[in-house]
DNA sequence: TCAAAAACTTTGCGCGCGCAAAGTTTCCAT
DNA sequence: ATGGAAACTTTGCGCGCGCAAAGTTTTTGA
């Protein structure tokens, strides 16, 4: 396999003695050419190591193997992990995923969608920013490109919405917390960046009322995606202000909880479920690091695997011609009992 | 701005009454066409909302605005954050970054590089997997495409290496720990995935010897990128085996430390620098979540911003014609004193 | 005012490849 | 052997756009 200056398929095909389209056919499916032809190509390949230009391929293909994956904030380990699993699913099925992060910026999200059109993707998996998203832009995009929304849905937009059953998450945890100790207060950002926060609050309220309790919500200021920081700073402020009427705090998500646990630590509040502890703290998501707080965080686990697998599944079913009516699939959460609550 | 079926620049230029190349010129630089021409294009644009296909552009451009960013494992918040900053730097300079993660897989890393050639990037910023990388593939790639290595270098490969001064990291922390308490043991993975681990161990050994102490290294088994998990499980095992000869543990990186702190918590060891505590724990990196352990983690901060900025800077200097001799820039770490040590 | 210079626009070709239709070879049953 | 289908290969054109050279218009200077 020597260094070579093969610039394109034409040049490569020349030194096999075959025509370019035949070689092209081989690259599309090695089995589709005669055995003798295949051997000639592969021996040439062994010496010259040519690879077709993937973007030129996709420019002309009627159906490409490209898949776009868009998440709102990739530096959030939750999305990083989910994106990773989705990428793997796509690769396993022989597709070419490309990952994009909106970095929390609606403008960037729209730009990404615009660029994605140029990629001519077979389909797109999109976790929208949520409230901040340019809804019209997303609708327009979904009308043009087969798109599955995941994590956060927009009513009747896209082929499907695959995510978690946010109210059920809250319900599950509220039920557990009420059964086992003091009633939970709900700790959240007043203007949350992540899109499921409102549904979680609603779920909390509904669950509390169902059990005959008065919801107690502590909404704190803060914008952006530095949730741990907000959980910490505003957690301290809330503790100082005696904002929590009970000794149990349900955080809107694990990252907030991670920050809040540090706040408790600093204020000398011992977190845990034993009666010797001062406060119980729970989160939601089963963030990759939720197992590593001290004490480890009790939370409701998102089914990463099911969301990834199902999203990819629905997308490829639709792409391969199956007519799919707008499907909504919200996986239930699983209570993960650790020591924090 | 009505929905339109403009498929390409030709169609678009037709309804402005101009030729396609003129419109192309406009998209390349709106100032480069006559004011009256520009007005015509922009009014047409207002009605039909056309955007050139970015991949078709890059197929033909002699110098594209594409930049490839490759990291070894994107679900690691350290790389996610570094990649995010690099992306921002590229965007600010009018380039189009595309992010790739090797997901810890050398084969995937090579595939990514091969695909990157098709993108015809102006340049690539690559944080290699390290020892696991296919060194030849990387060398060959760097010979063809202007590439800056960051985080982890390969001798004399690429335009430059921009990273951190790993030995200095260890030196800084060892010095601090020795000054303020018991001598530090070094806690690391025997076969680490992340590439700087060996240099950190070497730095630890050198620093200890410089200060006249005997290095004490605890190397634990474990593969892959679930460092917290390894730090936790193997941390417990090491504590049980009384592997640490002193009450101070310097972890090879923050993620390991996060796991190890949980191990301490479970074993009832109070982590902290006061004499009332049982053990001091320190890390390296200033991982995004290092501030949120309990107690917050004392560590050596990588200069994310400098690494991102400098990498992008060197790359674009080289891309814009400046001849750059292989530059190595290793930023010093900054001691971040928190409460864990 | 008018020719030369500058600024701008258009023509024609190429990038690397997919695709359909046309041409060729191979295979098999008769 | 032979005709015809099946399998395979080639021809010709198109994708959406950049680029250089050629053509056109506008600006400049004496």
XYZ file of C-alpha atoms (C1' of nucleotides) in Angstrom:
742
model
C 0.000 0.000 0.000
C 2.136 2.813 -1.236
C 1.458 6.512 -1.124
C -0.483 7.507 -4.187
C -1.838 10.625 -5.766
C -5.100 9.172 -6.925
C -7.343 12.185 -7.019
C -10.616 10.680 -8.076
C -12.448 7.599 -9.107
C -11.664 8.212 -12.764
C -7.943 8.021 -12.156
C -8.370 5.001 -9.992
C -10.538 3.160 -12.468
C -7.984 3.895 -15.173
C -5.355 1.819 -13.476
C -7.723 -1.079 -13.019
C -8.577 -1.016 -16.705
C -12.241 -0.690 -15.821
C -14.637 2.147 -16.374
C -15.434 4.540 -13.571
C -19.094 3.529 -13.130
C -18.079 -0.085 -12.659
C -15.734 0.926 -9.915
C -18.463 3.099 -8.490
C -20.743 0.113 -8.459
C -18.119 -1.836 -6.567
C -17.877 0.825 -3.886
C -21.600 0.908 -3.549
C -21.712 -2.847 -3.117
C -18.649 -5.024 -3.679
C -20.869 -8.045 -4.355
C -22.561 -6.361 -7.254
C -19.684 -6.812 -9.678
C -18.279 -9.954 -11.217
C -15.823 -11.852 -9.047
C -12.987 -11.266 -11.499
C -13.796 -7.563 -11.638
C -13.879 -7.355 -7.910
C -10.502 -8.990 -7.643
C -8.980 -6.489 -10.054
C -10.377 -3.584 -8.106
C -9.288 -4.953 -4.777
C -5.775 -5.620 -5.883
C -5.518 -2.087 -7.200
C -6.987 -0.906 -3.932
C -4.316 -2.734 -2.007
C -1.683 -0.749 -3.803
C -3.228 2.652 -4.059
C -5.631 3.008 -1.201
C -8.273 5.101 -2.864
C -11.524 6.173 -1.181
C -14.392 7.907 -2.935
C -15.174 11.418 -1.833
C -18.111 10.996 0.444
C -19.522 14.446 -0.084
C -19.404 14.159 -3.839
C -21.245 10.872 -3.482
C -23.928 12.412 -1.380
C -24.341 15.320 -3.709
C -25.725 13.061 -6.372
C -27.222 10.108 -4.608
C -30.987 10.097 -4.548
C -30.925 8.457 -1.143
C -27.889 9.210 0.937
C -26.671 7.399 4.016
C -26.225 10.612 5.922
C -27.913 11.166 9.215
C -27.831 14.416 11.124
C -27.924 14.409 14.905
C -28.609 17.709 16.621
C -28.568 18.303 20.350
C -29.073 21.530 22.264
C -25.926 21.416 24.358
C -23.245 18.844 23.901
C -21.176 19.818 26.896
C -24.032 18.492 28.996
C -23.029 14.876 29.657
C -26.631 13.799 29.391
C -26.802 14.865 25.761
C -23.257 13.736 25.089
C -24.141 10.263 26.240
C -27.458 10.153 24.416
C -25.821 11.427 21.238
C -23.108 8.836 21.568
C -25.628 6.025 21.764
C -27.578 7.352 18.816
C -24.407 7.648 16.785
C -23.595 4.028 17.537
C -27.065 2.919 16.457
C -26.672 4.730 13.155
C -23.207 3.315 12.530
C -24.457 -0.199 13.248
C -27.021 0.209 10.543
C -24.478 1.407 8.037
C -25.358 5.069 8.158
C -23.058 8.037 8.506
C -24.033 10.188 11.450
C -22.854 13.734 11.829
C -23.241 15.364 15.193
C -24.093 18.999 15.833
C -24.555 21.000 18.994
C -26.584 24.184 19.119
C -24.523 25.246 22.144
C -27.694 26.602 23.672
C -28.101 29.162 20.914
C -31.342 29.240 18.878
C -29.627 31.072 16.042
C -27.009 28.371 15.838
C -29.719 25.730 15.928
C -31.390 27.274 12.899
C -28.054 27.570 11.121
C -27.355 23.919 11.754
C -30.689 22.949 10.244
C -29.995 25.095 7.206
C -26.617 23.488 6.726
C -28.144 20.078 7.212
C -30.234 20.586 4.111
C -27.010 20.803 2.146
C -25.970 17.453 3.534
C -29.049 15.921 1.921
C -29.488 13.660 4.909
C -31.637 10.563 4.680
C -32.997 11.690 8.008
C -32.338 13.810 11.037
C -32.579 13.176 14.751
C -33.224 16.437 16.501
C -33.374 17.287 20.171
C -34.577 20.868 19.995
C -33.561 23.592 22.381
C -37.165 23.814 23.409
C -38.869 27.067 24.202
C -35.929 29.008 22.830
C -36.105 27.266 19.463
C -37.256 29.038 16.357
C -40.369 26.949 16.044
C -41.152 27.992 12.507
C -37.682 27.125 11.319
C -37.979 23.685 12.844
C -41.407 23.120 11.360
C -40.178 24.146 7.946
C -37.205 21.856 8.266
C -39.308 18.901 9.335
C -41.564 19.470 6.356
C -38.570 19.078 4.042
C -36.449 16.441 5.758
C -37.556 13.268 7.560
C -36.961 14.228 11.148
C -37.493 12.494 14.445
C -37.587 14.700 17.512
C -36.148 13.235 20.653
C -35.837 14.288 24.272
C -38.143 17.208 23.716
C -41.101 17.295 21.371
C -42.986 19.946 19.485
C -46.614 19.117 18.994
C -47.295 17.387 15.689
C -43.938 18.354 14.270
C -41.674 15.782 12.684
C -42.178 12.097 12.040
C -42.286 11.253 15.686
C -41.379 12.282 19.168
C -39.369 9.871 21.264
C -38.587 10.868 24.790
C -39.405 10.361 28.388
C -42.681 10.662 30.172
C -41.744 13.717 32.218
C -44.885 13.843 34.367
C -44.453 10.181 35.189
C -40.883 10.894 36.267
C -42.082 13.445 38.756
C -44.960 11.262 39.810
C -42.725 8.297 40.490
C -40.337 10.254 42.608
C -42.971 12.235 44.457
C -44.747 9.036 45.309
C -41.587 7.466 46.642
C -40.549 10.518 48.619
C -43.992 10.978 50.181
C -44.105 7.342 51.194
C -40.736 7.358 52.854
C -40.392 10.665 54.615
C -41.136 14.322 54.522
C -43.029 15.819 51.622
C -40.789 16.951 48.787
C -40.264 20.554 47.796
C -39.524 21.088 44.130
C -36.312 22.926 43.257
C -36.060 24.364 39.782
C -34.918 27.233 37.621
C -37.503 29.919 37.092
C -36.619 30.184 33.415
C -35.135 26.802 32.602
C -33.082 26.225 29.479
C -33.766 22.536 29.199
C -37.043 21.833 27.557
C -38.679 19.274 29.799
C -38.507 21.345 32.939
C -42.019 22.707 32.693
C -43.533 19.282 32.232
C -41.627 18.084 35.245
C -42.968 20.886 37.372
C -46.458 20.123 36.157
C -45.900 16.470 36.959
C -44.762 17.369 40.447
C -47.794 19.527 41.079
C -50.173 16.898 39.769
C -48.568 14.169 41.825
C -48.660 16.199 45.001
C -52.275 17.091 44.494
C -53.182 13.536 43.659
C -51.750 12.535 47.017
C -53.604 15.332 48.714
C -50.616 17.509 49.432
C -49.883 21.132 48.733
C -47.119 21.574 46.130
C -44.156 23.554 47.354
C -42.064 25.001 44.573
C -38.804 26.883 44.913
C -38.015 28.599 41.625
C -34.642 30.260 41.442
C -33.194 32.711 38.943
C -30.457 31.855 36.503
C -30.049 31.413 32.793
C -27.850 29.357 30.523
C -26.646 25.808 30.820
C -24.435 25.932 33.902
C -27.020 24.086 35.942
C -24.685 22.796 38.623
C -23.539 26.309 39.273
C -27.092 27.537 39.594
C -28.025 24.627 41.829
C -25.108 25.490 44.064
C -25.344 29.283 44.270
C -29.088 29.506 44.371
C -29.264 26.438 46.565
C -27.224 28.234 49.197
C -29.392 31.303 48.833
C -32.549 29.241 49.175
C -31.257 27.404 52.217
C -30.268 30.682 53.815
C -33.694 32.085 53.058
C -35.314 28.997 54.555
C -37.169 28.555 51.301
C -37.615 24.837 51.761
C -40.503 24.103 54.056
C -39.552 20.462 54.432
C -36.388 18.429 54.645
C -36.817 16.840 51.248
C -35.850 18.480 47.972
C -36.685 17.142 44.547
C -34.541 18.847 41.948
C -35.840 19.355 38.452
C -32.806 17.558 37.062
C -29.667 15.806 38.237
C -27.298 18.580 37.308
C -29.198 20.987 39.496
C -29.108 18.325 42.186
C -25.339 17.923 41.886
C -24.963 21.639 42.530
C -27.518 21.562 45.308
C -25.743 18.731 47.090
C -22.631 20.846 47.171
C -24.716 23.679 48.593
C -25.936 21.369 51.344
C -22.378 20.252 52.010
C -21.254 23.845 52.403
C -24.122 24.698 54.685
C -23.313 21.706 56.817
C -26.500 19.845 55.962
C -25.965 16.111 55.824
C -27.682 14.653 52.793
C -29.187 11.194 53.048
C -32.216 9.116 53.721
C -31.424 7.952 57.216
C -33.076 9.793 60.049
C -29.627 10.876 61.186
C -29.365 13.038 58.102
C -30.666 16.553 57.705
C -32.040 16.612 54.217
C -33.058 14.307 51.416
C -32.162 15.293 47.861
C -33.376 13.658 44.689
C -32.955 14.414 41.027
C -34.188 13.273 37.657
C -32.372 11.899 34.590
C -29.797 9.489 35.979
C -27.070 11.733 34.703
C -23.814 9.856 34.036
C -22.304 11.349 37.182
C -25.324 10.912 39.439
C -23.761 7.772 40.867
C -20.744 9.736 41.973
C -22.151 12.425 44.169
C -21.639 11.994 47.885
C -23.962 10.483 48.810
C -24.899 8.978 45.479
C -27.962 10.579 44.017
C -31.391 9.031 44.122
C -33.009 9.809 40.810
C -35.339 8.686 38.066
C -33.452 7.109 35.199
C -34.096 8.066 31.646
C -33.957 5.033 29.422
C -31.067 6.278 27.262
C -30.861 3.040 25.395
C -34.558 2.824 24.564
C -34.736 6.448 23.473
C -31.703 6.090 21.232
C -32.782 2.806 19.760
C -36.390 3.757 19.242
C -35.569 7.126 17.693
C -33.240 5.577 15.186
C -35.707 2.811 14.549
C -38.627 5.055 13.754
C -36.489 7.247 11.569
C -35.180 4.406 9.445
C -38.580 2.795 9.182
C -39.918 6.047 7.800
C -36.919 6.585 5.557
C -37.296 3.137 4.064
C -40.725 4.019 2.792
C -42.926 2.843 5.600
C -45.611 5.435 6.119
C -45.551 6.348 9.754
C -48.260 8.434 11.268
C -46.884 10.912 13.776
C -45.813 8.662 16.596
C -45.347 9.750 20.164
C -43.457 7.433 22.439
C -42.608 8.465 25.944
C -40.663 5.956 27.935
C -41.289 5.596 31.608
C -38.606 6.414 34.076
C -37.121 3.913 36.465
C -36.672 4.809 40.088
C -33.005 4.557 41.018
C -32.636 4.434 44.756
C -29.287 5.498 46.017
C -28.414 7.084 49.309
C -29.342 10.710 48.871
C -33.076 10.197 49.392
C -40.568 35.303 2.502
C -42.710 32.687 0.933
C -41.999 28.993 0.549
C -40.113 28.433 -2.643
C -38.785 25.582 -4.681
C -35.498 27.166 -5.603
C -33.262 24.175 -6.103
C -29.984 25.821 -6.978
C -28.155 29.019 -7.585
C -28.968 28.922 -11.289
C -32.692 29.022 -10.632
C -32.238 31.718 -8.072
C -30.084 33.884 -10.291
C -32.668 33.530 -13.069
C -35.283 35.345 -11.070
C -32.913 38.159 -10.237
C -32.080 38.619 -13.902
C -28.400 38.178 -13.116
C -26.003 35.445 -14.055
C -25.219 32.685 -11.617
C -21.548 33.618 -11.057
C -22.545 37.122 -10.085
C -24.881 35.746 -7.485
C -22.139 33.390 -6.381
C -19.853 36.342 -5.959
C -22.465 37.996 -3.812
C -22.705 35.001 -1.512
C -18.985 34.875 -1.195
C -18.850 38.527 -0.266
C -21.918 40.774 -0.511
C -19.707 43.841 -0.754
C -18.017 42.573 -3.855
C -20.887 43.370 -6.185
C -22.284 46.705 -7.256
C -24.742 48.276 -4.849
C -27.598 48.057 -7.337
C -26.805 44.394 -8.006
C -26.703 43.662 -4.354
C -30.071 45.253 -3.839
C -31.607 43.104 -6.558
C -30.221 39.952 -5.040
C -31.292 40.861 -1.567
C -34.802 41.694 -2.532
C -35.081 38.364 -4.327
C -33.593 36.748 -1.258
C -36.250 38.303 0.913
C -38.901 36.581 -1.135
C -37.375 33.241 -1.865
C -34.946 32.476 0.913
C -32.284 30.625 -1.017
C -29.052 29.320 0.465
C -26.173 27.843 -1.523
C -25.369 24.224 -0.909
C -22.416 24.333 1.375
C -21.005 20.973 0.354
C -21.169 21.790 -3.320
C -19.325 25.000 -2.526
C -16.617 23.178 -0.688
C -16.240 20.614 -3.397
C -14.879 23.222 -5.742
C -13.372 25.902 -3.621
C -9.608 25.889 -3.611
C -9.607 27.056 -0.011
C -12.628 25.993 1.975
C -13.777 27.383 5.277
C -14.217 23.936 6.749
C -12.469 22.936 9.906
C -12.520 19.456 11.358
C -12.368 18.961 15.104
C -11.675 15.472 16.361
C -11.636 14.391 19.987
C -11.114 10.934 21.446
C -14.224 10.770 23.589
C -16.913 13.375 23.502
C -18.947 12.024 26.388
C -16.043 13.068 28.589
C -17.025 16.561 29.735
C -13.421 17.668 29.551
C -13.327 17.082 25.816
C -16.870 18.288 25.350
C -15.967 21.580 26.932
C -12.684 21.926 25.082
C -14.367 21.065 21.796
C -17.068 23.606 22.502
C -14.545 26.356 23.026
C -12.639 25.430 19.901
C -15.852 25.407 17.914
C -16.642 28.883 19.152
C -13.199 30.144 18.175
C -13.646 28.784 14.664
C -17.104 30.263 14.290
C -15.867 33.637 15.456
C -13.339 33.603 12.659
C -15.920 32.761 10.064
C -15.038 29.116 9.698
C -17.339 26.133 9.674
C -16.309 23.613 12.298
C -17.485 20.027 12.224
C -17.059 17.965 15.335
C -16.191 14.289 15.477
C -15.682 11.886 18.341
C -13.650 8.711 18.020
C -15.677 7.254 20.904
C -12.492 5.709 22.196
C -12.130 3.544 19.112
C -8.912 3.726 17.038
C -10.672 2.289 14.006
C -13.283 5.001 14.205
C -10.572 7.605 14.598
C -8.957 6.477 11.363
C -12.325 6.416 9.606
C -12.997 9.948 10.736
C -9.705 11.121 9.319
C -10.441 9.408 6.031
C -13.818 11.049 5.814
C -12.283 14.368 6.733
C -10.246 14.290 3.563
C -13.489 14.338 1.627
C -14.506 17.466 3.468
C -11.445 19.203 2.037
C -10.971 21.044 5.284
C -8.812 24.140 5.427
C -7.409 22.577 8.545
C -8.025 20.062 11.283
C -7.719 20.212 15.037
C -7.052 16.748 16.343
C -6.838 15.421 19.865
C -5.653 11.883 19.204
C -6.621 8.857 21.231
C -2.984 8.524 22.153
C -1.287 5.189 22.470
C -4.258 3.445 20.915
C -4.139 5.607 17.798
C -3.046 4.265 14.460
C 0.062 6.368 14.377
C 0.795 5.805 10.717
C -2.694 6.829 9.704
C -2.362 10.031 11.675
C 1.034 10.800 10.237
C -0.246 10.235 6.718
C -3.213 12.461 7.392
C -1.086 15.251 8.820
C 1.120 15.083 5.761
C -1.905 15.782 3.563
C -3.998 18.153 5.648
C -2.856 21.054 7.818
C -3.405 19.635 11.261
C -2.811 20.928 14.746
C -2.675 18.345 17.500
C -4.065 19.385 20.821
C -4.299 17.862 24.286
C -2.010 15.038 23.303
C 0.899 15.270 20.909
C 2.761 12.872 18.685
C 6.381 13.767 18.244
C 7.016 15.909 15.190
C 3.620 15.144 13.709
C 1.340 17.899 12.526
C 1.831 21.638 12.332
C 2.000 21.995 16.059
C 1.145 20.525 19.387
C -0.815 22.641 21.805
C -1.546 21.186 25.180
C -0.650 21.249 28.803
C 2.658 20.720 30.453
C 1.763 17.428 32.105
C 4.938 17.030 34.175
C 4.525 20.558 35.455
C 0.970 19.701 36.505
C 2.217 16.863 38.628
C 5.117 18.901 39.896
C 2.893 21.742 40.981
C 0.542 19.523 42.885
C 3.205 17.325 44.426
C 5.002 20.404 45.638
C 1.864 21.777 47.216
C 0.863 18.511 48.808
C 4.304 17.857 50.222
C 4.465 21.344 51.697
C 1.123 21.100 53.415
C 0.819 17.585 54.726
C 1.549 13.971 54.150
C 3.384 12.858 51.048
C 1.078 12.083 48.133
C 0.543 8.629 46.698
C -0.245 8.577 43.005
C -3.482 6.864 41.978
C -3.805 5.889 38.336
C -4.985 3.313 35.849
C -2.402 0.709 34.931
C -3.367 0.920 31.262
C -4.861 4.375 30.929
C -6.977 5.356 27.933
C -6.280 9.027 28.109
C -3.030 9.942 26.517
C -1.365 12.210 29.043
C -1.472 9.752 31.896
C 2.032 8.443 31.422
C 3.539 11.907 31.384
C 1.695 12.697 34.559
C 3.058 9.638 36.291
C 6.538 10.565 35.118
C 5.991 14.080 36.392
C 4.917 12.746 39.760
C 7.957 10.520 40.047
C 10.314 13.309 39.047
C 8.744 15.751 41.460
C 8.890 13.332 44.362
C 12.510 12.534 43.670
C 13.404 16.167 43.287
C 12.020 16.724 46.760
C 13.914 13.733 48.062
C 10.925 11.469 48.545
C 10.180 7.966 47.397
C 7.378 7.850 44.812
C 4.418 5.723 45.813
C 2.281 4.660 42.906
C -0.965 2.738 43.061
C -1.819 1.456 39.592
C -5.192 -0.177 39.262
C -6.681 -2.295 36.491
C -9.474 -1.111 34.233
C -9.952 -0.221 30.617
C -12.188 2.112 28.655
C -13.372 5.602 29.435
C -15.537 5.084 32.513
C -12.911 6.643 34.712
C -15.204 7.587 37.581
C -16.336 4.017 37.806
C -12.781 2.740 37.903
C -11.807 5.344 40.462
C -14.689 4.225 42.609
C -14.458 0.445 42.342
C -10.706 0.213 42.345
C -10.497 2.975 44.902
C -12.492 0.858 47.319
C -10.333 -2.146 46.542
C -7.161 -0.139 47.091
C -8.413 1.285 50.350
C -9.384 -2.171 51.542
C -5.967 -3.474 50.559
C -4.321 -0.583 52.412
C -2.518 0.252 49.197
C -2.040 3.892 50.132
C 0.877 4.319 52.462
C -0.050 7.884 53.312
C -3.206 9.859 53.841
C -2.836 11.885 50.667
C -3.871 10.674 47.225
C -3.088 12.441 43.983
C -5.283 11.083 41.223
C -4.045 11.022 37.665
C -7.093 12.974 36.574
C -10.207 14.559 38.000
C -12.590 11.929 36.759
C -10.666 9.273 38.600
C -10.720 11.559 41.618
C -14.474 11.994 41.424
C -14.848 8.232 41.605
C -12.261 7.959 44.324
C -13.994 10.532 46.482
C -17.099 8.427 46.341
C -15.006 5.438 47.351
C -13.754 7.384 50.365
C -17.279 8.405 51.208
C -18.411 4.812 51.167
C -15.495 3.667 53.256
C -16.283 6.361 55.805
C -13.104 8.316 55.130
C -13.629 12.038 55.473
C -11.959 13.856 52.627
C -10.446 17.265 53.294
C -7.388 19.236 54.180
C -8.127 19.954 57.811
C -6.454 17.748 60.364
C -9.891 16.545 61.404
C -10.193 14.787 58.063
C -8.906 11.340 57.208
C -7.585 11.738 53.722
C -6.613 14.380 51.217
C -7.557 13.848 47.583
C -6.384 15.882 44.627
C -6.878 15.595 40.901
C -5.718 17.149 37.687
C -7.580 18.902 34.869
C -10.119 21.102 36.588
C -12.858 19.054 35.068
C -16.130 20.993 34.704
C -17.589 19.126 37.660
C -14.546 19.268 39.911
C -16.076 22.198 41.733
C -19.077 20.109 42.634
C -17.627 17.173 44.456
C -18.067 17.117 48.214
C -15.747 18.483 49.274
C -14.853 20.413 46.141
C -11.804 18.998 44.448
C -8.369 20.537 44.690
C -6.825 20.200 41.280
C -4.536 21.664 38.670
C -6.472 23.588 36.077
C -5.889 23.091 32.412
C -6.067 26.378 30.608
C -8.987 25.430 28.356
C -9.239 28.871 26.927
C -5.555 29.192 26.065
C -5.404 25.736 24.520
C -8.472 26.377 22.403
C -7.413 29.827 21.352
C -3.806 28.955 20.646
C -4.675 25.809 18.687
C -7.046 27.684 16.454
C -4.581 30.518 16.135
C -1.671 28.395 15.014
C -3.856 26.511 12.593
C -5.194 29.603 10.908
C -1.800 31.237 10.785
C -0.490 28.205 8.963
C -3.526 27.980 6.729
C -3.166 31.587 5.695
C 0.244 30.895 4.278
C 2.480 31.691 7.187
C 5.180 29.052 7.334
C 5.162 27.662 10.801
C 7.897 25.381 11.972
C 6.556 22.592 14.138
C 5.538 24.460 17.228
C 5.124 22.914 20.634
C 3.295 24.924 23.212
C 2.508 23.445 26.569
C 0.602 25.664 28.885
C 1.296 25.574 32.548
C -1.333 24.422 34.955
C -2.773 26.606 37.654
C -3.171 25.255 41.147
C -6.818 25.376 42.166
C -7.120 25.018 45.893
C -10.455 23.792 47.054
C -11.269 21.801 50.134
C -10.341 18.260 49.215
C -6.613 18.746 49.744
C -14.879 65.116 -23.428
C -12.755 60.799 -24.207
C -9.600 57.109 -23.762
C -7.593 54.291 -20.260
C -8.168 52.124 -15.951
C -10.995 50.063 -12.707
C -14.932 47.601 -11.441
C -18.051 44.538 -12.558
C -20.517 40.594 -15.125
C -20.673 36.669 -18.140
C -18.953 32.566 -20.707
C -17.104 28.131 -20.536
C -15.117 24.599 -18.173
C -14.131 21.686 -14.295
C -14.833 19.423 -9.438
C -15.965 14.081 -8.021
C -19.338 11.458 -8.447
C -24.591 8.976 -9.317
C -27.760 7.368 -12.474
C -30.403 5.660 -16.433
C -30.142 3.866 -20.794
C -27.475 1.554 -24.092
C -24.088 -1.742 -25.166
C -21.525 -6.017 -24.166
C -20.488 -10.372 -22.259
C -21.813 -14.546 -19.842
C -24.738 -18.206 -18.912
C -28.101 -21.728 -19.693
C -31.671 -24.397 -21.806
C -32.819 -26.235 -25.987
C -24.370 -25.038 -31.607
C -27.718 -21.173 -30.673
C -31.053 -17.909 -29.233
C -32.412 -15.253 -25.455
C -32.377 -13.894 -20.827
C -29.494 -12.481 -17.158
C -25.573 -10.303 -15.566
C -22.462 -7.086 -16.218
C -20.075 -2.786 -18.184
C -19.993 1.515 -20.593
C -21.771 5.953 -22.523
C -23.639 10.313 -21.708
C -25.603 13.451 -18.852
C -26.552 15.785 -14.616
C -25.781 17.392 -9.519
C -24.648 22.489 -7.416
C -21.260 25.160 -7.528
C -16.027 27.657 -8.082
C -12.867 29.703 -11.017
C -10.248 31.945 -14.720
C -10.536 34.316 -18.790
C -13.201 37.102 -21.690
C -16.557 40.622 -22.241
C -19.056 44.718 -20.543
C -19.987 48.779 -17.967
C -18.608 52.422 -14.891
C -15.249 55.457 -13.104
C -11.180 58.240 -13.404
C -7.902 61.762 -15.036
C -6.051 65.166 -18.156
